[in-house]
Amino acid sequence: MSHPSRYDHHIGGQQVPPSSGEYFTSTNPATGQALYEAARGNATDVDRAVNAARDAFEDPRWRDLSQTKRGHLLRRLGDLIGEHADELAEMETLDNGKLLREMRGQMAGLPEYYYYYAGLADKIQGDVIPTSDRRVLNYTTREPLGVVGAITPWNSPLTLTTSKLAPALCAGNTVVIKPSEYTSATVLRLAELIEEAGFPPGAVNVVTGFGAEAGQALVDHRTLAKISFTGSTVTGAKIAASAASRFIGSTLELGGKSPNIVFDDANIPNAAMGVVAGIFAAAGQTCIAGSRVFVQRGVYDELLDRVAARARSIKIGDPMLVDTELGPLAFADQRDKVAGYVDLGVKEGATVLTGGKATDGGLGGFFYEPTVLTDVDNSMRVVREEIFGPVAAIMPFETEDEVAQLANDTEYGLAAGIWTTNLSRAHRLAARLEAGTIWINTYRAMSPMSPRQGFKNSGVGIEHGQASIREYTRLKSVWVNTSEEPVADPFVLRS
Ligand code: NDP
């Protein structure tokens, strides 16, 4: 599998060159070599894409399509993604460095998201409201919003795009996507599959480019009815402010610093694997990374030994090879950011139990060793701030009450893990933790059927599950006078 040397925008069903004539280079992070060029989008390109999406929204081929037929299109798209899963997985691995075997798994599961929303498409409905006046029929409808802007990061480009695209299309909206500048290719390939599935031209448009240019222009576009964003909390705050100033909605899936909590009574081999998977999978480049590990004192040494031993044995290398366990970080600045945080942690008093070094993986790429930090606490930046790399901060605790407070002492609230065999404690703590997703004796489980939402600075709004449809529709209330009675004079007092 190889990429074409150059990608244009995808607007109105066409490949459209950038209005500026400029392209930027995307790099293979495993080798540091240039991979392809992509169109550098600006406000003019975004304007074209939003107008194409608006035209498509009003086009009878889309506007008048029955909800069931929208579902058929989503199902067909899911089928096509399944047929092209290996191709898409290889493209993503070359682009962002995640393990091919992980991306193959993600791509094989991706059709399920489209099938789920295909099934939901003709279940979007309103209610009949029993008002106190029986002469009046009052009913509600759920309408699509219009043109939705979707902005996504680089760590799982197609999956994170799908979390926005599938419900937005299911509800009858049209979409303009601005993928991360580091991973444009698979979203552009998805746009081709969307056309092939039979969606009308302009239903989905992709403008590539930089966040401050194309991304900002999309967020600020006056025609946009909604912005759906996944990325950092800092960028999310800017986007939320822009959306709020125009009174349009925003769904924001942001950063995390999730606690993974291990009690004395846990199955320790399982918990150790849960901790390893929580932080070292995808080289720690996941929003749900279990980067703060709290271990009850009685099993602290044993758990630390197990996690450190597995971290040392993790096979770093070419993400395209099936036996590689840890690929590179997605780009050089991200590797440097991770290295900077570990150095900072050491200055703050942390001990590097294992890892702690950048490496080129023998390939010239942007790798960083799986790293375990001890002698850390909640006051340190390395424990408070999102690193987005393979760095676990492991801390002991004594009591359930103490760990609940420590776990909640963070600006984030995306996810949390609890490892225990005490059922009462598991549920008690699940209720007390301030996070949108809680895993008990597992970590990273996810499904299109299950809603997820960040608490606190980890986001606003819901992705996945039936509740996600509300994010992409608006409720209309319709009143009908069903009586034959004359309409009363408004200036005569009613009895
Ligand atoms: P960023 O916030 O830097 O970027 C995300 C996207 O926003 C990119 O497409 C970026 O473009 C674009 N962007 C940047 N600035 C602007 C702007 N001013 N206006 C509009 N768009 C802009 O995040 P990262 O790409 O670094 O992704 C990592 C972050 O994503 C982490 O914080 C992680 O936790 C979070 N994340 C959250 C998830 C969740 O579900 N809660 C899931 C996965 C990741 P460009 O690439 O050109 O900068």
mmCIF file of C-alpha atoms in Angstrom, residues 22-350:
data_model
loop_
_atom_site.group_PDB
_atom_site.id
_atom_site.type_symbol
_atom_site.label_atom_id
_atom_site.label_comp_id
_atom_site.label_asym_id
_atom_site.label_seq_id
_atom_site.Cartn_x
_atom_site.Cartn_y
_atom_site.Cartn_z
ATOM 1 C CA GLU A 22 -0.033 25.562 -1.564
ATOM 2 C CA TYR A 23 0.491 22.070 -0.176
ATOM 3 C CA PHE A 24 2.104 20.820 3.044
ATOM 4 C CA THR A 25 4.050 17.633 3.723
ATOM 5 C CA SER A 26 2.904 14.750 5.922
ATOM 6 C CA THR A 27 5.634 12.533 7.374
ATOM 7 C CA ASN A 28 5.839 8.832 8.243
ATOM 8 C CA PRO A 29 6.668 8.986 11.971
ATOM 9 C CA ALA A 30 8.342 5.568 11.983
ATOM 10 C CA THR A 31 11.008 6.707 9.518
ATOM 11 C CA GLY A 32 10.883 10.503 9.594
ATOM 12 C CA GLN A 33 10.494 10.411 5.779
ATOM 13 C CA ALA A 34 8.001 12.506 3.777
ATOM 14 C CA LEU A 35 4.880 10.467 2.962
ATOM 15 C CA TYR A 36 2.682 12.740 0.820
ATOM 16 C CA GLU A 37 1.599 16.336 0.277
ATOM 17 C CA ALA A 38 -1.874 17.589 1.198
ATOM 18 C CA ALA A 39 -3.731 20.756 0.221
ATOM 19 C CA ARG A 40 -3.165 23.659 2.591
ATOM 20 C CA GLY A 41 -6.715 24.900 3.147
ATOM 21 C CA ASN A 42 -7.645 28.488 3.928
ATOM 22 C CA ALA A 43 -10.837 30.494 4.500
ATOM 23 C CA THR A 44 -11.679 30.482 0.757
ATOM 24 C CA ASP A 45 -11.491 26.679 0.597
ATOM 25 C CA VAL A 46 -13.558 26.360 3.784
ATOM 26 C CA ASP A 47 -16.152 28.740 2.358
ATOM 27 C CA ARG A 48 -16.444 26.579 -0.769
ATOM 28 C CA ALA A 49 -16.822 23.437 1.307
ATOM 29 C CA VAL A 50 -19.450 24.914 3.628
ATOM 30 C CA ASN A 51 -21.413 26.236 0.632
ATOM 31 C CA ALA A 52 -21.244 22.793 -1.015
ATOM 32 C CA ALA A 53 -22.506 21.252 2.225
ATOM 33 C CA ARG A 54 -25.297 23.829 2.488
ATOM 34 C CA ASP A 55 -26.361 23.156 -1.130
ATOM 35 C CA ALA A 56 -26.362 19.427 -0.411
ATOM 36 C CA PHE A 57 -28.429 19.985 2.747
ATOM 37 C CA GLU A 58 -31.102 21.708 0.665
ATOM 38 C CA ASP A 59 -30.831 19.315 -2.281
ATOM 39 C CA PRO A 60 -34.040 17.200 -2.502
ATOM 40 C CA ARG A 61 -31.828 14.128 -3.089
ATOM 41 C CA TRP A 62 -30.751 14.497 0.543
ATOM 42 C CA ARG A 63 -33.435 16.647 2.194
ATOM 43 C CA ASP A 64 -36.314 14.478 0.972
ATOM 44 C CA LEU A 65 -34.616 11.130 1.419
ATOM 45 C CA SER A 66 -36.600 8.974 3.844
ATOM 46 C CA GLN A 67 -34.972 8.219 7.162
ATOM 47 C CA THR A 68 -34.946 4.523 6.284
ATOM 48 C CA LYS A 69 -33.060 5.253 3.054
ATOM 49 C CA ARG A 70 -30.519 7.346 4.988
ATOM 50 C CA GLY A 71 -30.019 4.225 7.068
ATOM 51 C CA HIS A 72 -29.456 2.169 3.898
ATOM 52 C CA LEU A 73 -26.718 4.566 2.798
ATOM 53 C CA LEU A 74 -24.987 4.302 6.181
ATOM 54 C CA ARG A 75 -25.175 0.518 6.024
ATOM 55 C CA ARG A 76 -23.688 0.515 2.521
ATOM 56 C CA LEU A 77 -20.890 2.781 3.761
ATOM 57 C CA GLY A 78 -20.206 0.380 6.633
ATOM 58 C CA ASP A 79 -19.957 -2.477 4.109
ATOM 59 C CA LEU A 80 -17.498 -0.518 1.955
ATOM 60 C CA ILE A 81 -15.322 0.335 4.968
ATOM 61 C CA GLY A 82 -15.288 -3.352 5.873
ATOM 62 C CA GLU A 83 -14.223 -4.265 2.329
ATOM 63 C CA HIS A 84 -11.393 -1.691 2.466
ATOM 64 C CA ALA A 85 -10.430 -2.265 6.120
ATOM 65 C CA ASP A 86 -6.893 -3.527 5.423
ATOM 66 C CA GLU A 87 -6.141 -0.693 3.012
ATOM 67 C CA LEU A 88 -7.410 1.907 5.513
ATOM 68 C CA ALA A 89 -5.456 0.316 8.379
ATOM 69 C CA GLU A 90 -2.195 0.427 6.416
ATOM 70 C CA MET A 91 -2.797 4.034 5.382
ATOM 71 C CA GLU A 92 -3.376 5.076 9.014
ATOM 72 C CA THR A 93 -0.315 3.210 10.296
ATOM 73 C CA LEU A 94 1.936 4.849 7.719
ATOM 74 C CA ASP A 95 0.468 8.233 8.602
ATOM 75 C CA ASN A 96 0.324 8.205 12.425
ATOM 76 C CA GLY A 97 2.617 5.326 13.419
ATOM 77 C CA LYS A 98 0.073 3.339 15.390
ATOM 78 C CA LEU A 99 0.528 -0.425 15.239
ATOM 79 C CA LEU A 100 -0.817 -2.045 12.099
ATOM 80 C CA ARG A 101 -2.376 -4.815 14.169
ATOM 81 C CA GLU A 102 -4.194 -2.237 16.321
ATOM 82 C CA MET A 103 -5.375 -0.298 13.274
ATOM 83 C CA ARG A 104 -6.541 -3.510 11.600
ATOM 84 C CA GLY A 105 -8.641 -4.210 14.687
ATOM 85 C CA GLN A 106 -10.016 -0.656 14.698
ATOM 86 C CA MET A 107 -10.868 -0.743 10.988
ATOM 87 C CA ALA A 108 -12.477 -4.175 11.243
ATOM 88 C CA GLY A 109 -14.712 -2.776 14.006
ATOM 89 C CA LEU A 110 -15.466 0.533 12.288
ATOM 90 C CA PRO A 111 -18.396 -0.726 10.153
ATOM 91 C CA GLU A 112 -20.258 -1.506 13.393
ATOM 92 C CA TYR A 113 -20.516 2.235 14.066
ATOM 93 C CA TYR A 114 -22.180 2.842 10.694
ATOM 94 C CA TYR A 115 -24.477 -0.175 11.150
ATOM 95 C CA TYR A 116 -25.501 1.102 14.579
ATOM 96 C CA TYR A 117 -26.434 4.526 13.203
ATOM 97 C CA ALA A 118 -28.038 2.913 10.129
ATOM 98 C CA GLY A 119 -30.395 1.196 12.565
ATOM 99 C CA LEU A 120 -31.065 4.406 14.465
ATOM 100 C CA ALA A 121 -31.833 6.525 11.381
ATOM 101 C CA ASP A 122 -35.550 5.702 11.217
ATOM 102 C CA LYS A 123 -35.990 5.747 14.982
ATOM 103 C CA ILE A 124 -35.442 9.494 15.250
ATOM 104 C CA GLN A 125 -38.877 10.773 16.189
ATOM 105 C CA GLY A 126 -40.756 13.291 18.259
ATOM 106 C CA ASP A 127 -43.571 12.991 20.798
ATOM 107 C CA VAL A 128 -47.206 13.912 21.071
ATOM 108 C CA ILE A 129 -47.502 16.183 24.110
ATOM 109 C CA PRO A 130 -50.632 15.978 26.268
ATOM 110 C CA THR A 131 -51.253 19.674 26.944
ATOM 111 C CA SER A 132 -54.117 20.665 29.222
ATOM 112 C CA ASP A 133 -56.186 21.881 26.252
ATOM 113 C CA ARG A 134 -57.816 18.914 24.470
ATOM 114 C CA ARG A 135 -58.783 21.095 21.487
ATOM 115 C CA VAL A 136 -55.122 21.414 20.618
ATOM 116 C CA LEU A 137 -52.746 18.856 19.182
ATOM 117 C CA ASN A 138 -49.145 19.540 20.192
ATOM 118 C CA TYR A 139 -46.349 17.407 18.768
ATOM 119 C CA THR A 140 -42.578 17.643 18.494
ATOM 120 C CA THR A 141 -40.238 16.752 15.670
ATOM 121 C CA ARG A 142 -36.482 16.262 15.706
ATOM 122 C CA GLU A 143 -34.900 18.084 12.775
ATOM 123 C CA PRO A 144 -31.353 18.028 11.431
ATOM 124 C CA LEU A 145 -29.353 21.165 12.213
ATOM 125 C CA GLY A 146 -27.802 21.942 8.814
ATOM 126 C CA VAL A 147 -24.061 22.003 8.104
ATOM 127 C CA VAL A 148 -21.965 20.409 10.854
ATOM 128 C CA GLY A 149 -18.234 21.157 11.134
ATOM 129 C CA ALA A 150 -16.104 18.251 12.401
ATOM 130 C CA ILE A 151 -12.524 18.783 13.578
ATOM 131 C CA THR A 152 -10.472 15.765 14.592
ATOM 132 C CA PRO A 153 -7.004 14.894 15.958
ATOM 133 C CA TRP A 154 -4.345 12.526 14.651
ATOM 134 C CA ASN A 155 -4.373 9.633 17.068
ATOM 135 C CA SER A 156 -7.314 7.658 15.600
ATOM 136 C CA PRO A 157 -8.357 9.697 12.566
ATOM 137 C CA LEU A 158 -11.109 7.515 11.122
ATOM 138 C CA THR A 159 -12.588 6.289 14.387
ATOM 139 C CA LEU A 160 -12.770 9.763 15.902
ATOM 140 C CA THR A 161 -14.184 11.206 12.672
ATOM 141 C CA THR A 162 -16.783 8.431 12.587
ATOM 142 C CA SER A 163 -17.985 9.310 16.098
ATOM 143 C CA LYS A 164 -19.157 12.635 14.632
ATOM 144 C CA LEU A 165 -19.890 11.795 11.021
ATOM 145 C CA ALA A 166 -22.137 8.766 11.524
ATOM 146 C CA PRO A 167 -24.626 10.440 13.934
ATOM 147 C CA ALA A 168 -24.535 13.712 11.960
ATOM 148 C CA LEU A 169 -25.484 11.925 8.699
ATOM 149 C CA CYS A 170 -27.918 9.623 10.497
ATOM 150 C CA ALA A 171 -29.816 12.722 11.657
ATOM 151 C CA GLY A 172 -29.858 14.238 8.131
ATOM 152 C CA ASN A 173 -27.128 16.879 8.410
ATOM 153 C CA THR A 174 -24.333 17.509 5.935
ATOM 154 C CA VAL A 175 -20.722 17.760 7.089
ATOM 155 C CA VAL A 176 -17.412 19.540 6.516
ATOM 156 C CA ILE A 177 -14.436 17.754 8.093
ATOM 157 C CA LYS A 178 -11.044 19.291 8.906
ATOM 158 C CA PRO A 179 -8.756 16.395 9.833
ATOM 159 C CA SER A 180 -5.492 16.838 11.710
ATOM 160 C CA GLU A 181 -2.670 18.203 9.571
ATOM 161 C CA TYR A 182 -0.692 15.059 10.560
ATOM 162 C CA THR A 183 -3.258 12.559 9.280
ATOM 163 C CA SER A 184 -5.290 13.790 6.323
ATOM 164 C CA ALA A 185 -5.152 10.778 4.035
ATOM 165 C CA THR A 186 -7.634 8.256 5.409
ATOM 166 C CA VAL A 187 -10.368 10.846 5.925
ATOM 167 C CA LEU A 188 -9.984 11.809 2.240
ATOM 168 C CA ARG A 189 -10.185 8.131 1.283
ATOM 169 C CA LEU A 190 -13.316 7.814 3.447
ATOM 170 C CA ALA A 191 -14.872 10.711 1.509
ATOM 171 C CA GLU A 192 -14.418 8.678 -1.697
ATOM 172 C CA LEU A 193 -16.106 5.672 -0.109
ATOM 173 C CA ILE A 194 -18.961 7.942 0.998
ATOM 174 C CA GLU A 195 -19.556 8.946 -2.650
ATOM 175 C CA GLU A 196 -19.317 5.316 -3.710
ATOM 176 C CA ALA A 197 -21.943 4.389 -1.105
ATOM 177 C CA GLY A 198 -24.358 6.772 -2.851
ATOM 178 C CA PHE A 199 -24.429 9.848 -0.619
ATOM 179 C CA PRO A 200 -25.095 12.925 -2.778
ATOM 180 C CA PRO A 201 -22.085 15.096 -3.678
ATOM 181 C CA GLY A 202 -21.466 17.711 -0.985
ATOM 182 C CA ALA A 203 -23.038 15.661 1.818
ATOM 183 C CA VAL A 204 -19.511 15.181 3.178
ATOM 184 C CA ASN A 205 -16.606 17.486 2.361
ATOM 185 C CA VAL A 206 -13.010 17.441 3.575
ATOM 186 C CA VAL A 207 -10.753 20.481 3.790
ATOM 187 C CA THR A 208 -7.196 19.644 4.858
ATOM 188 C CA GLY A 209 -4.726 22.047 6.410
ATOM 189 C CA PHE A 210 -3.619 23.667 9.629
ATOM 190 C CA GLY A 211 -5.737 24.234 12.705
ATOM 191 C CA ALA A 212 -5.083 27.959 12.961
ATOM 192 C CA GLU A 213 -5.981 28.447 9.277
ATOM 193 C CA ALA A 214 -8.496 25.932 7.921
ATOM 194 C CA GLY A 215 -9.723 24.824 11.360
ATOM 195 C CA GLN A 216 -10.315 28.340 12.646
ATOM 196 C CA ALA A 217 -12.019 29.378 9.385
ATOM 197 C CA LEU A 218 -14.396 26.436 9.702
ATOM 198 C CA VAL A 219 -15.219 27.181 13.337
ATOM 199 C CA ASP A 220 -15.869 30.851 12.509
ATOM 200 C CA HIS A 221 -17.964 30.246 9.373
ATOM 201 C CA ARG A 222 -21.342 32.001 9.696
ATOM 202 C CA THR A 223 -23.287 29.221 7.930
ATOM 203 C CA LEU A 224 -22.182 26.485 10.297
ATOM 204 C CA ALA A 225 -25.007 25.118 12.451
ATOM 205 C CA LYS A 226 -22.829 23.131 14.852
ATOM 206 C CA ILE A 227 -19.216 22.313 15.577
ATOM 207 C CA SER A 228 -18.092 18.918 16.790
ATOM 208 C CA PHE A 229 -14.500 18.784 17.972
ATOM 209 C CA THR A 230 -12.107 16.198 19.376
ATOM 210 C CA GLY A 231 -8.733 17.442 20.515
ATOM 211 C CA SER A 232 -6.943 19.239 23.290
ATOM 212 C CA THR A 233 -8.675 21.148 26.056
ATOM 213 C CA VAL A 234 -6.869 24.368 25.093
ATOM 214 C CA THR A 235 -8.165 24.288 21.503
ATOM 215 C CA GLY A 236 -11.570 23.105 22.705
ATOM 216 C CA ALA A 237 -11.948 26.181 24.910
ATOM 217 C CA LYS A 238 -11.284 28.485 21.923
ATOM 218 C CA ILE A 239 -13.773 26.601 19.767
ATOM 219 C CA ALA A 240 -16.439 26.638 22.481
ATOM 220 C CA ALA A 241 -16.044 30.414 22.843
ATOM 221 C CA SER A 242 -16.422 30.982 19.091
ATOM 222 C CA ALA A 243 -19.497 28.716 18.911
ATOM 223 C CA ALA A 244 -21.085 30.347 21.965
ATOM 224 C CA SER A 245 -20.628 33.818 20.482
ATOM 225 C CA ARG A 246 -22.870 32.740 17.565
ATOM 226 C CA PHE A 247 -25.243 30.693 19.750
ATOM 227 C CA ILE A 248 -24.499 27.459 17.889
ATOM 228 C CA GLY A 249 -23.950 24.209 19.738
ATOM 229 C CA SER A 250 -20.632 22.457 20.202
ATOM 230 C CA THR A 251 -19.794 18.880 21.134
ATOM 231 C CA LEU A 252 -16.300 18.762 22.617
ATOM 232 C CA GLU A 253 -14.319 15.592 23.355
ATOM 233 C CA LEU A 254 -11.155 16.807 25.043
ATOM 234 C CA GLY A 255 -8.119 15.696 26.993
ATOM 235 C CA GLY A 256 -7.758 13.455 30.024
ATOM 236 C CA LYS A 257 -5.532 12.411 32.901
ATOM 237 C CA SER A 258 -7.414 9.316 33.891
ATOM 238 C CA PRO A 259 -6.857 7.436 37.150
ATOM 239 C CA ASN A 260 -6.415 3.661 37.094
ATOM 240 C CA ILE A 261 -6.954 2.416 40.675
ATOM 241 C CA VAL A 262 -5.757 -0.953 41.990
ATOM 242 C CA PHE A 263 -6.949 -2.242 45.386
ATOM 243 C CA ASP A 264 -5.235 -4.858 47.580
ATOM 244 C CA ASP A 265 -8.013 -7.349 46.854
ATOM 245 C CA ALA A 266 -7.717 -7.100 43.043
ATOM 246 C CA ASN A 267 -6.619 -9.917 40.772
ATOM 247 C CA ILE A 268 -3.110 -8.486 40.496
ATOM 248 C CA PRO A 269 -1.947 -10.132 37.207
ATOM 249 C CA ASN A 270 -5.145 -8.819 35.566
ATOM 250 C CA ALA A 271 -4.756 -5.390 37.124
ATOM 251 C CA ALA A 272 -1.113 -5.176 35.991
ATOM 252 C CA MET A 273 -2.184 -5.958 32.420
ATOM 253 C CA GLY A 274 -4.949 -3.374 32.732
ATOM 254 C CA VAL A 275 -2.428 -0.766 33.816
ATOM 255 C CA VAL A 276 -0.048 -1.683 30.967
ATOM 256 C CA ALA A 277 -2.861 -1.593 28.378
ATOM 257 C CA GLY A 278 -4.202 1.630 29.861
ATOM 258 C CA ILE A 279 -1.012 3.607 29.369
ATOM 259 C CA PHE A 280 1.250 1.855 26.843
ATOM 260 C CA ALA A 281 -1.296 0.888 24.172
ATOM 261 C CA ALA A 282 -1.017 3.246 21.204
ATOM 262 C CA ALA A 283 2.173 4.569 22.856
ATOM 263 C CA GLY A 284 -0.052 6.421 25.324
ATOM 264 C CA GLN A 285 -1.542 8.582 22.563
ATOM 265 C CA THR A 286 -5.134 8.116 23.623
ATOM 266 C CA CYS A 287 -7.398 10.544 25.428
ATOM 267 C CA ILE A 288 -8.432 7.743 27.808
ATOM 268 C CA ALA A 289 -4.855 6.785 28.756
ATOM 269 C CA GLY A 290 -4.712 5.610 32.378
ATOM 270 C CA SER A 291 -1.771 7.880 33.077
ATOM 271 C CA ARG A 292 -2.257 8.223 36.859
ATOM 272 C CA VAL A 293 -1.995 4.833 38.522
ATOM 273 C CA PHE A 294 -3.002 4.602 42.190
ATOM 274 C CA VAL A 295 -2.059 1.340 43.942
ATOM 275 C CA GLN A 296 -3.081 0.341 47.457
ATOM 276 C CA ARG A 297 -0.058 -0.004 49.714
ATOM 277 C CA GLY A 298 -0.324 -3.769 50.307
ATOM 278 C CA VAL A 299 0.160 -4.617 46.595
ATOM 279 C CA TYR A 300 2.165 -1.576 45.556
ATOM 280 C CA ASP A 301 5.553 -3.332 45.225
ATOM 281 C CA GLU A 302 4.133 -6.361 43.448
ATOM 282 C CA LEU A 303 2.152 -4.294 40.965
ATOM 283 C CA LEU A 304 5.074 -1.978 40.306
ATOM 284 C CA ASP A 305 7.356 -4.965 39.600
ATOM 285 C CA ARG A 306 4.885 -6.496 37.193
ATOM 286 C CA VAL A 307 4.207 -3.282 35.287
ATOM 287 C CA ALA A 308 7.897 -2.337 35.103
ATOM 288 C CA ALA A 309 8.871 -5.836 33.926
ATOM 289 C CA ARG A 310 6.286 -5.765 31.123
ATOM 290 C CA ALA A 311 7.253 -2.193 30.201
ATOM 291 C CA ARG A 312 10.898 -3.254 29.828
ATOM 292 C CA SER A 313 9.951 -6.181 27.596
ATOM 293 C CA ILE A 314 7.689 -4.204 25.241
ATOM 294 C CA LYS A 315 9.009 -4.587 21.692
ATOM 295 C CA ILE A 316 9.597 -1.188 20.095
ATOM 296 C CA GLY A 317 9.878 -0.979 16.320
ATOM 297 C CA ASP A 318 8.291 -0.784 12.901
ATOM 298 C CA PRO A 319 4.516 -0.439 13.435
ATOM 299 C CA MET A 320 3.888 -2.280 10.157
ATOM 300 C CA LEU A 321 5.310 -5.527 11.640
ATOM 301 C CA VAL A 322 2.848 -7.732 13.487
ATOM 302 C CA ASP A 323 5.157 -8.545 16.416
ATOM 303 C CA THR A 324 5.876 -4.876 17.235
ATOM 304 C CA GLU A 325 4.219 -3.773 20.477
ATOM 305 C CA LEU A 326 5.047 -0.063 20.601
ATOM 306 C CA GLY A 327 5.281 2.226 17.592
ATOM 307 C CA PRO A 328 6.497 5.800 17.340
ATOM 308 C CA LEU A 329 4.823 8.955 18.525
ATOM 309 C CA ALA A 330 2.990 10.663 15.687
ATOM 310 C CA PHE A 331 5.485 13.438 14.978
ATOM 311 C CA ALA A 332 8.786 14.837 16.239
ATOM 312 C CA ASP A 333 7.264 17.622 18.376
ATOM 313 C CA GLN A 334 5.084 15.090 20.176
ATOM 314 C CA ARG A 335 8.164 12.950 20.975
ATOM 315 C CA ASP A 336 9.933 16.082 22.253
ATOM 316 C CA LYS A 337 6.906 17.047 24.351
ATOM 317 C CA VAL A 338 6.913 13.618 26.034
ATOM 318 C CA ALA A 339 10.673 13.803 26.654
ATOM 319 C CA GLY A 340 10.254 17.308 28.082
ATOM 320 C CA TYR A 341 7.615 16.115 30.544
ATOM 321 C CA VAL A 342 9.779 13.249 31.803
ATOM 322 C CA ASP A 343 12.716 15.643 32.297
ATOM 323 C CA LEU A 344 10.398 18.012 34.129
ATOM 324 C CA GLY A 345 9.139 15.176 36.329
ATOM 325 C CA VAL A 346 12.705 14.296 37.303
ATOM 326 C CA LYS A 347 13.368 17.945 38.180
ATOM 327 C CA GLU A 348 10.198 17.879 40.307
ATOM 328 C CA GLY A 349 11.586 14.861 42.224
ATOM 329 C CA ALA A 350 10.256 11.854 40.286
#
